[in-house]
mmCIF file of C-alpha atoms in Angstrom:
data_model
loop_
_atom_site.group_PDB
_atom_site.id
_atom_site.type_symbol
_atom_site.label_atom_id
_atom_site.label_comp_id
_atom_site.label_asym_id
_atom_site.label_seq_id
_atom_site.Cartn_x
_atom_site.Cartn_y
_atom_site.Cartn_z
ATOM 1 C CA UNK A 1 -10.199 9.218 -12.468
ATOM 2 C CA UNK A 2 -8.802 8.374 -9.567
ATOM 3 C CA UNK A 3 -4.953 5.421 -9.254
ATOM 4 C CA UNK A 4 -4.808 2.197 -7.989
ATOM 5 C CA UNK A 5 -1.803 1.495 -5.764
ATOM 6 C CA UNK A 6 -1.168 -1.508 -4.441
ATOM 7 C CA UNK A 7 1.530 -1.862 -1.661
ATOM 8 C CA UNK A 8 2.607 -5.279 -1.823
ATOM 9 C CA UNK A 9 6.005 -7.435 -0.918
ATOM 10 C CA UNK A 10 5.278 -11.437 -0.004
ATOM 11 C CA UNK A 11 8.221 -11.457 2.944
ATOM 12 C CA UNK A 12 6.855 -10.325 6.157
ATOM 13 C CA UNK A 13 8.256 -7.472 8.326
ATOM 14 C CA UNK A 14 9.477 -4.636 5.397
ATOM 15 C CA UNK A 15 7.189 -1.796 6.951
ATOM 16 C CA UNK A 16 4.080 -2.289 4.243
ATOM 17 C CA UNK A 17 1.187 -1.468 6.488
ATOM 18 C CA UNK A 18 2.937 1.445 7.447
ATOM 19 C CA UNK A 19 3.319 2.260 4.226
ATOM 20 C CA UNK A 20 0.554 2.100 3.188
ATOM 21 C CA UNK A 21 -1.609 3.949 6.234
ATOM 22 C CA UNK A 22 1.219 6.827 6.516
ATOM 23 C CA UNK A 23 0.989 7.262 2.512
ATOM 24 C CA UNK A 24 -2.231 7.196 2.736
ATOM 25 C CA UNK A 25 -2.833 10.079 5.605
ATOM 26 C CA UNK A 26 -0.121 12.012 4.023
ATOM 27 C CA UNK A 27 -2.337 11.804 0.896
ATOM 28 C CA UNK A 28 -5.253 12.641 2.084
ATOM 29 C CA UNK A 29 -3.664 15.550 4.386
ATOM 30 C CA UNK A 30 -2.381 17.158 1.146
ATOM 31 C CA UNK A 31 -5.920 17.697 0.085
ATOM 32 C CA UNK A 32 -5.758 14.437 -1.990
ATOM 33 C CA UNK A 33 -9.113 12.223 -1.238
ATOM 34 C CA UNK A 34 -7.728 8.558 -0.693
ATOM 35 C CA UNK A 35 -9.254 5.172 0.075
ATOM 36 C CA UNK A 36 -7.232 2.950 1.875
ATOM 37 C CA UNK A 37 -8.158 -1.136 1.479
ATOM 38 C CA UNK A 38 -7.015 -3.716 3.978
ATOM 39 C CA UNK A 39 -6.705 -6.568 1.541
ATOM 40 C CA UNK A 40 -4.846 -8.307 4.973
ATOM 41 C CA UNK A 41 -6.444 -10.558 7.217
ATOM 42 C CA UNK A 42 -4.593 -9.439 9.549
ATOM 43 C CA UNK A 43 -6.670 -6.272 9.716
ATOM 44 C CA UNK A 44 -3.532 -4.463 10.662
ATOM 45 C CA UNK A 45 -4.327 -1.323 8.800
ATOM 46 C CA UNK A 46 -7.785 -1.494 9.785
ATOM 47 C CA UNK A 47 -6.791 -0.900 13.918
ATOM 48 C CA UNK A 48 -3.999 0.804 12.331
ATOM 49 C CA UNK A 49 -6.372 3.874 11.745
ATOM 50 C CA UNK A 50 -8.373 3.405 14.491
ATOM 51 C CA UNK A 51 -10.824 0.323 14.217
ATOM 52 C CA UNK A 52 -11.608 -2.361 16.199
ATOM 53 C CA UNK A 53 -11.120 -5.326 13.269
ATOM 54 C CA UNK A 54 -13.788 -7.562 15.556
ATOM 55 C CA UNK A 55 -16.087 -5.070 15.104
ATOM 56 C CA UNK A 56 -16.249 -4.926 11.264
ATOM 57 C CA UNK A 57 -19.354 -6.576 9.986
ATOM 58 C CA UNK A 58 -19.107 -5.246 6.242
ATOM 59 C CA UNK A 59 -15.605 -5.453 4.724
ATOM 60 C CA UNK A 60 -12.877 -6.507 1.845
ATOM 61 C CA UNK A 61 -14.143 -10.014 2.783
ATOM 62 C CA UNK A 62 -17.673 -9.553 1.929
ATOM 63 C CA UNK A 63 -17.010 -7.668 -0.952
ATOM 64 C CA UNK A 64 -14.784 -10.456 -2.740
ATOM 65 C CA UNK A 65 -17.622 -13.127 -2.135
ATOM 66 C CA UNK A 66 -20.660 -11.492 -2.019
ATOM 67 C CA UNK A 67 -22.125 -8.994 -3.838
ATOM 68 C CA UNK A 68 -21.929 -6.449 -1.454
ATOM 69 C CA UNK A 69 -21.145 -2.723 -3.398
ATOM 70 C CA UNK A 70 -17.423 -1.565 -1.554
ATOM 71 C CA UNK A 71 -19.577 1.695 -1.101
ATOM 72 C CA UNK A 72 -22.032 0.395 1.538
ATOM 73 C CA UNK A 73 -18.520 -1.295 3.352
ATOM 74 C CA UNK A 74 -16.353 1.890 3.512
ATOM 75 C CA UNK A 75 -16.118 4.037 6.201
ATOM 76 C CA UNK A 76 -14.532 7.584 7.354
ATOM 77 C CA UNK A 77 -11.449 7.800 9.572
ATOM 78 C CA UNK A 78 -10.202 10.782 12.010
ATOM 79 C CA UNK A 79 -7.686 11.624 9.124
ATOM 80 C CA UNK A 80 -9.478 14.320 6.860
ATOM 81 C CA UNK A 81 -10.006 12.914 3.217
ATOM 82 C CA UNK A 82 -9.143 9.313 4.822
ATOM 83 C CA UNK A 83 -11.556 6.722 3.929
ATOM 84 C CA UNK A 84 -11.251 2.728 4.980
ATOM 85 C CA UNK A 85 -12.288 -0.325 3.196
ATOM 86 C CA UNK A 86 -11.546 -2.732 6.340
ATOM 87 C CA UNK A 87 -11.022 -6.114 7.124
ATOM 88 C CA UNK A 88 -11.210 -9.060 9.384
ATOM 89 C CA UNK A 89 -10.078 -12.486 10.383
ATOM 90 C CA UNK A 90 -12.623 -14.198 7.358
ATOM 91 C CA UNK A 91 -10.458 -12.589 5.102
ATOM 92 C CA UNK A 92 -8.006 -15.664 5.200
ATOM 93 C CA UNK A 93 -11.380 -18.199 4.071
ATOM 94 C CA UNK A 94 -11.594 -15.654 0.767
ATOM 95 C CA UNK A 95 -8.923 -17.397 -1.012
ATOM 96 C CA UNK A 96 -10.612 -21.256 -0.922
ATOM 97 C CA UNK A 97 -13.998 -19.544 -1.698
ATOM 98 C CA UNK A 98 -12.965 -17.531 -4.744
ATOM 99 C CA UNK A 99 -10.769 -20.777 -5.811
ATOM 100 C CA UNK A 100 -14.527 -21.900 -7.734
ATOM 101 C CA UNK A 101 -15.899 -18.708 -8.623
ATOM 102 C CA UNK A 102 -15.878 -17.820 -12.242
ATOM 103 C CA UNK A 103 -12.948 -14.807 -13.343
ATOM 104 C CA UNK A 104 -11.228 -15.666 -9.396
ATOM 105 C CA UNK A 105 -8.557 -12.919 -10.657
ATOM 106 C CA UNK A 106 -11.040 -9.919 -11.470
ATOM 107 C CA UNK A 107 -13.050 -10.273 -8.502
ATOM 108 C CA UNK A 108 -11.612 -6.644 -7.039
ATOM 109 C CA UNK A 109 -11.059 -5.399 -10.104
ATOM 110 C CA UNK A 110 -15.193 -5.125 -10.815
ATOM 111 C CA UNK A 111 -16.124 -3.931 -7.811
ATOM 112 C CA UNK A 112 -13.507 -0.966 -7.744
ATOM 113 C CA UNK A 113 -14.310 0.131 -11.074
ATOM 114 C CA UNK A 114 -16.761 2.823 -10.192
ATOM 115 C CA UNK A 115 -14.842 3.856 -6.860
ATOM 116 C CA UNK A 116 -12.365 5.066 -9.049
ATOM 117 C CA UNK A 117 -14.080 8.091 -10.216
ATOM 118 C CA UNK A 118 -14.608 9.011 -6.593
ATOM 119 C CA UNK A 119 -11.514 8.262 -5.318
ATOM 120 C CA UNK A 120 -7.823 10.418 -6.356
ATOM 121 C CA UNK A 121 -5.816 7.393 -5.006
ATOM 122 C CA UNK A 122 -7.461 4.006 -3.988
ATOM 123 C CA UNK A 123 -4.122 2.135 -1.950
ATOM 124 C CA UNK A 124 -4.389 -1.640 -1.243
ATOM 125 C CA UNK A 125 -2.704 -2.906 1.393
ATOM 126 C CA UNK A 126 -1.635 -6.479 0.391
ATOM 127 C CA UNK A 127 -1.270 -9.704 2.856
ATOM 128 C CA UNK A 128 2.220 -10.811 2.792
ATOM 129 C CA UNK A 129 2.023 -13.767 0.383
ATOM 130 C CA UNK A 130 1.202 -14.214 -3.104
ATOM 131 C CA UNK A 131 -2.212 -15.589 -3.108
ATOM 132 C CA UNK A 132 -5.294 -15.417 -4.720
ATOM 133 C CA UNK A 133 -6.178 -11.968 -2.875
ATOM 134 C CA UNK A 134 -3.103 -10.329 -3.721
ATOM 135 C CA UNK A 135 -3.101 -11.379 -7.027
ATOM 136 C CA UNK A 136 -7.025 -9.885 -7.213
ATOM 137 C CA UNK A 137 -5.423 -6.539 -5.732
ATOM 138 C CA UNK A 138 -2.767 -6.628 -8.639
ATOM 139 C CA UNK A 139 -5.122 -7.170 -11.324
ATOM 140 C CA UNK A 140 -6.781 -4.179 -10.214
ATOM 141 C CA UNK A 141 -4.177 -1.998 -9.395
ATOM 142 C CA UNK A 142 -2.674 0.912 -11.969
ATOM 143 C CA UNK A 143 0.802 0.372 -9.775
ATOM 144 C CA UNK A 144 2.304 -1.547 -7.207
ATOM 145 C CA UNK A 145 4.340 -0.219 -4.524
ATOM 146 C CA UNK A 146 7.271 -1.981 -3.237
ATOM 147 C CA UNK A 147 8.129 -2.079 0.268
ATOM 148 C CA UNK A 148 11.716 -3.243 1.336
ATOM 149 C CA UNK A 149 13.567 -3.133 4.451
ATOM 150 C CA UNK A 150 17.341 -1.989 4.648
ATOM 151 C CA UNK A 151 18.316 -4.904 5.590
ATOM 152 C CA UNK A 152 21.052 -8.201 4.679
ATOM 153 C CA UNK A 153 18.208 -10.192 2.984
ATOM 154 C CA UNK A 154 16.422 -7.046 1.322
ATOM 155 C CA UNK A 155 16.060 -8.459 -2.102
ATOM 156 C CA UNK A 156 15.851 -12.008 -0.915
ATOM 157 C CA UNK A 157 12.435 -12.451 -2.390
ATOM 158 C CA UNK A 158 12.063 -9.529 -4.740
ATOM 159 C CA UNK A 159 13.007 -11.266 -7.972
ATOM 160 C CA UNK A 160 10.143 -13.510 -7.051
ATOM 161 C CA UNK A 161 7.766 -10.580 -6.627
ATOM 162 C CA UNK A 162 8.640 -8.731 -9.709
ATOM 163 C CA UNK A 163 8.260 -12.484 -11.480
ATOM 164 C CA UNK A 164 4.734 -12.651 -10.478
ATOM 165 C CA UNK A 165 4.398 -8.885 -11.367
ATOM 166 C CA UNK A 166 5.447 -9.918 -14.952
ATOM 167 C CA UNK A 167 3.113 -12.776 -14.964
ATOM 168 C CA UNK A 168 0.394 -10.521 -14.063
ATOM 169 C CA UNK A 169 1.436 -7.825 -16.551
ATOM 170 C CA UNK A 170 1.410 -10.981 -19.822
ATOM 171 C CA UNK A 171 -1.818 -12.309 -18.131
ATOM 172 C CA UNK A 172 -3.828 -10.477 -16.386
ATOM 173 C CA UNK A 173 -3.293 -6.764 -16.354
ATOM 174 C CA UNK A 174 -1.220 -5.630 -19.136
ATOM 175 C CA UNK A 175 -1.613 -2.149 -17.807
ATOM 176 C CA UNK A 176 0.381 -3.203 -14.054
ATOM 177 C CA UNK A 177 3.515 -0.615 -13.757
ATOM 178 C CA UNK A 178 6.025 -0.156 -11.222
ATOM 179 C CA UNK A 179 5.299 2.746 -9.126
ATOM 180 C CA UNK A 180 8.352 2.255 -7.247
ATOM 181 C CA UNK A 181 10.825 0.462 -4.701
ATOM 182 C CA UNK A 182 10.446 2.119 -1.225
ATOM 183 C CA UNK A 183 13.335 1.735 1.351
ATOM 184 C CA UNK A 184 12.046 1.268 4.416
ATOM 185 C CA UNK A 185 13.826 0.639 8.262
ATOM 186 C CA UNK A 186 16.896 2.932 7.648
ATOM 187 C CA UNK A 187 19.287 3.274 9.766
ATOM 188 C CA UNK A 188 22.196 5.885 9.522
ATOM 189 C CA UNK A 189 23.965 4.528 12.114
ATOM 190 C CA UNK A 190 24.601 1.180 10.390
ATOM 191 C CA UNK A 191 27.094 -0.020 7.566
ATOM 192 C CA UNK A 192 24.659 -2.323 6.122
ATOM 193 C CA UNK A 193 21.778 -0.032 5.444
ATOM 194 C CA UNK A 194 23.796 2.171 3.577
ATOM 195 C CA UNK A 195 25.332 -0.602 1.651
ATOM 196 C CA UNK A 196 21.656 -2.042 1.209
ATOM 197 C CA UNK A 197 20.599 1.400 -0.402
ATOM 198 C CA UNK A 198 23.537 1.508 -2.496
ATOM 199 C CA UNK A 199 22.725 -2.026 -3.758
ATOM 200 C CA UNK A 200 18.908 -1.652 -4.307
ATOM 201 C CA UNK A 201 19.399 1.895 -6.438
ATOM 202 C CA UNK A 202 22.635 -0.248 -8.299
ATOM 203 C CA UNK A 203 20.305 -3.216 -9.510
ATOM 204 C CA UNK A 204 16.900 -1.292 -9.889
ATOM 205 C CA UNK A 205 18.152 2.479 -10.494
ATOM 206 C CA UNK A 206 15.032 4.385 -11.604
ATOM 207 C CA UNK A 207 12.562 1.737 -9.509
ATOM 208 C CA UNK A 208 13.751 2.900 -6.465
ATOM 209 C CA UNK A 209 12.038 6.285 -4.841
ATOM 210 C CA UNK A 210 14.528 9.265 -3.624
ATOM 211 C CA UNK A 211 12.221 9.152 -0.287
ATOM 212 C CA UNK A 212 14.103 6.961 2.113
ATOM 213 C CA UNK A 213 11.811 5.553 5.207
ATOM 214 C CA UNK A 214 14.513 6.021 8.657
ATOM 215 C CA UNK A 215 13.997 4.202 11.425
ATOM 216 C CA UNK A 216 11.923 5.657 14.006
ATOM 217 C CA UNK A 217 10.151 5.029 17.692
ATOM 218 C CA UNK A 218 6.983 7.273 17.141
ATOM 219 C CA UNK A 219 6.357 5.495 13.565
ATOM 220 C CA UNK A 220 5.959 2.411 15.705
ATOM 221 C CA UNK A 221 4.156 3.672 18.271
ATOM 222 C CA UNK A 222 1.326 5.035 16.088
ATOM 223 C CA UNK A 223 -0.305 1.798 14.736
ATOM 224 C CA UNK A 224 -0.814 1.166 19.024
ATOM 225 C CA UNK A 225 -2.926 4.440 19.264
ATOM 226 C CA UNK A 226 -4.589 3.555 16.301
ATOM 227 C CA UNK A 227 -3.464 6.319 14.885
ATOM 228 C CA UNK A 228 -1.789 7.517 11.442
ATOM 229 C CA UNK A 229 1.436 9.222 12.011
ATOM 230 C CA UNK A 230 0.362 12.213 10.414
ATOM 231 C CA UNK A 231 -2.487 12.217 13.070
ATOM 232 C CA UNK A 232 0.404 10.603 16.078
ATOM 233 C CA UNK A 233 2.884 13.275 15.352
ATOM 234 C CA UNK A 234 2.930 15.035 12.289
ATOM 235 C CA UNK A 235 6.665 16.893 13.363
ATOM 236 C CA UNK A 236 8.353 13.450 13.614
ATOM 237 C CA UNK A 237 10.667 12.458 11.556
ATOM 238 C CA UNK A 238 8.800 9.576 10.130
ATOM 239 C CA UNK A 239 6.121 11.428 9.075
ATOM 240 C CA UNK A 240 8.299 13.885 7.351
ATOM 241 C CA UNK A 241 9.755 10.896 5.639
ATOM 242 C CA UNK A 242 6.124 9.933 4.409
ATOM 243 C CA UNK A 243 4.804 13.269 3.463
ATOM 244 C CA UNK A 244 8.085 13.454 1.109
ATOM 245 C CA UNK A 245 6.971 9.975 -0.128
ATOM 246 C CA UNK A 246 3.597 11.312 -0.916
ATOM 247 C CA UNK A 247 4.855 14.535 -2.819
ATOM 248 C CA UNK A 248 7.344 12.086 -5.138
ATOM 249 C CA UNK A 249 4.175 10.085 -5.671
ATOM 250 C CA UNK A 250 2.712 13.084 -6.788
ATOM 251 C CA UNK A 251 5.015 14.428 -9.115
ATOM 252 C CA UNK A 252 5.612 11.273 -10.687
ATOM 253 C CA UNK A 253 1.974 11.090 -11.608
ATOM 254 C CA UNK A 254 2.058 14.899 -12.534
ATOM 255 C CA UNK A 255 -0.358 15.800 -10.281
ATOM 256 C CA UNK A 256 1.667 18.698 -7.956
ATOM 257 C CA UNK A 257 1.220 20.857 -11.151
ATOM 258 C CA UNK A 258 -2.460 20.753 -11.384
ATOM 259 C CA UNK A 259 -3.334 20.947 -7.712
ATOM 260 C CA UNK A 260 -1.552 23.977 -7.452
ATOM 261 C CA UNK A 261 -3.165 25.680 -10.455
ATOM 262 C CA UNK A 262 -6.621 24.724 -9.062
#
């Protein structure tokens, strides 16, 4: 049975596409077979890996308000053990549609339930807002991942987040956990990141993930090839960064232990 991550943070700009692609191909390059959804309409993950978004006819979209099976949608990418639920511009008319349709919230949920036994992680990229789509993608997540940038307004916005992750949690999923804090955009150079990291790990100690995301030119150049950055340069040092992120994902979910003794 495969875990539902969903990498989510309403404020714009924190690195969660990246996130969620590089975790995704560093994942699936450790042997670990991973579905990546673009729950975005900005299809960002979608050319991300390598696809044009104009060119997706089946997608999240059609999935939410049809009944089109998520199977018949997904598709492989040049990452080994990669797969892609994708997305497109309708996307953004999903949220007035499923405003009348009966169980709005559990939409994703159903249709992911079987993908789970196919799937060892299932990540869901999330749009950056707090609307009816993300909250589908956290009522059928096991976890969410949390994004945020080193940065002066880093947890402007957070308390708000992990609000709505509590109202899920009495609500909706009961089951929702924190799967962690991730500190993206560091910069060694600076003062202020250091000071942000100090402050994020003082207020949410345990939350926040030992694997710190640096700053760095080939991370952003990747998501122009359409290209992971385990497929754009795995030696760089944001992929290193990623892959470390990956095996602290793993351990925490005690799964290092029993793919080596397989």
């Amino acid at each position: 049975m495969g875990k539902i991550i969903a990498v989510a943070n309403q404020k714009g700009g924190v690195g969660k596409t990246t996130s969620a692609i590089s975790l995704g191909a560093s994942l699936a390059v450790l042997e670990y077979k991973t579905l990546l959804i673009d729950a975005d309409p900005q299809a960002n993950a979608t050319s991300g890996v390598g696809m044009d978004p104009g060119a997706v006819e089946k997608g999240t979209y059609e999935c939410l308000v049809s009944d089109l099976d998520p199977k018949e949608a997904i598709i492989e990418t040049e990452t080994p053990n990669l797969y892609l639920l994708p997305s497109h511009m309708d996307l953004v008319g999903a949220e007035i549609e499923m405003v009348s349709m009966a169980d709005r919230e559990y939409l994703l949920k159903k249709k992911l339930g079987k993908l789970k036994e196919e799937y060892d992680f299932i990540l869901i990229d999330c749009s950056p807002s707090l609307g009816l789509t993300t909250l589908n993608a956290l009522t059928a997540a096991d976890s969410i991942l949390i994004p945020v940038q080193c940065e002066y307004f880093a947890l402007e916005g957070l308390g708000k987040l992990l609000n709505t992750v509590k109202i899920v949690q009495s609500r909706l999923n009961p089951q929702l956990k924190i799967e962690g804090i991730l500190l993206t955009m560091y910069d060694s150079r600076t003062r202020l990141s250091k000071q942000v990291i100090e402050e994020v790990k003082r207020v949410f100690k345990s939350l926040v993930f030992e694997s710190v995301i640096h700053r760095n030119t080939r991370l952003g150049e990747a998501p122009s090839f359409g290209k992971s950055i385990i497929m754009y340069d795995i030696e760089s040092k944001g992929a290193r960064n990623y892959l470390n992120l990956a095996k602290e994902v793993l351990i925490k979910n005690g799964l290092v232990k029993l793919k080596s003794e397989a």
